[in-house]
Amino acid sequence: MSQPTGAIAVPLMLLVAALSVVARRFRVPSPMLMLVAGTAIAFVPWIPPVRIEPSLVLLWLLPPLLYSSGVGMSWRGFRSNLRPIMLLAIGCVLVTAGGVAVAVHVALGVPWAVGFVLGAIVSPPDAVAPIAILRTLNLPRRLVTVLEGESLVNDATALVALSFATAAVATGSFSPGSAALEFVVIVACEIAFGIVIGWLTLRIRHLASDARAEILLALATPYVAFWPAHAIGGSGVIACVAAGLYVSWNGRRLIRPATRLQGYFIWDLIVWATEAVIFLLAGLQARTVFAALSEGPWSRALVAGALTTVTVVVVRFAWVYPATYLPRLLVPAIRRRDPPPNWRFPFLVSVCGLRGAVSLVAALLVPVAVGDAAFPDRNLVLFATYCVVACTLIGLGAALPVVAKGLRLDRISVDEADHNARDEREARLEGIDAMLRAVGDTKAPSPPHAARLRVADELHHRADLIRGRIDGRARADDDGDEDDDGLWLRAIEAERGAIADAYEANRITDEARRRIERELDLEEAHLRERGASR
């Protein structure tokens, strides 16, 4: 079958649910378990081969993952770490593609153009698995931000490079200058298009003023950004990511609390299920990949797989350390603004070179024929790609938490976490001060004095909890009347403004802002629901 249909959709969902429970129970990274389980199932004799259509993943499953990653990314963190992110997402990807091409050409005689095709396919690290693993560890925020930023851009670099390399196989010629110019034009145009789509959809959602309609528009946004850019010859990835980053930066002003609350659950479910399905489908391709080599020499295929895997790992180490320290050595302004990090930081970044389903999908995109001739070494490219994905995802994935703990980076992040917690506590106290001012504002419509006293008393109680003067939690206010609710809504709006000011002044992190924002959204939704039920 060419793609999952209704016949396997339900079993696929049940399998994803069961494996996710197992992964959580045994604390195994879900992407690794999905790939291993998919591979094992693929070789069960009575199960027919599952051949996925590459466009299914590329055009339907990939856009929401890219967009949600962009929305979840801190624009401030992305902008402040733009140099290391670009060095990894563009520089490391292109150097890896070149290194793989050299290795397979010299060792196996693979044509240069085909070598670059393989290099482009395996060059982008996975956007899901390493971040999922690292988020379970207590690591410095900047390190995770750089890896998240790399994962947003590297797929676009690899897919554009793949299109150039595939064209070179078909035409027999390649112009580095023309390719570089075309790459810059594609990136610039996709960034502009993605920003336009983000701006337009945000404002349409704001005008819709209906949570369900807004969420449907949000679900459509990644496809509106991805499909047109991809259809006219771009990758679509940059446009999708740019739209997500724009929404990340501006959505807090235009997306309503009720929409955010519903969106949290819906997007979390979609992203979780899509990631799991992609890795499970990648594992299910194992039988097809191995069957493609049934007529060829296995020794050459095994050498290609091992050589490509070693090359992508070694090249990442060889690139990350110079890219980390050379700019600081050569440019004093960078060194003063951003002192050299401890050697353990680039080491962990180097280990996070796990390849994933995007590489396998890219390999399946390689045409079967160019003109009247078969695409050279296509089966070898497929097999080597699968080896790289399996070895890095399972091998490096299993080693990553051990390496992270062995480097003791969690100790380095303790001070950072304490500092962020203090800043968040101060911001929360400033928010309560703003709420107290709003409650005591005599120019605002005046509810009874008793209502003001009740709300003010609860706010003082919350402030004491934050300062640690008392133990417990905020008191329930289920018996409040309409006057109390009106005051609380006014106070919540004041706290939103205070938290926004703290964020704009760079005194709290994106995580703290989102955490407080969600608490305020929940409180406001509770008040409005109680008012509607009266």
PDB file of C-alpha atoms in Angstrom, residues 93 282 315-316 348 406-407 472:
ATOM      1  CA  VAL A  93      24.423  20.838   7.346  1.00  0.00           C
ATOM      2  CA  ALA A 282       9.838   5.266   9.480  1.00  0.00           C
ATOM      3  CA  VAL A 315      31.844  15.859  10.984  1.00  0.00           C
ATOM      4  CA  ARG A 316      29.484  17.300  13.572  1.00  0.00           C
ATOM      5  CA  LEU A 348      26.794  17.874  24.226  1.00  0.00           C
ATOM      6  CA  GLY A 406      28.219  12.610  32.971  1.00  0.00           C
ATOM      7  CA  LEU A 407      29.130  16.139  31.883  1.00  0.00           C
ATOM      8  CA  GLY A 472      -0.697  26.526  51.689  1.00  0.00           C
TER       9      GLY A 472
END
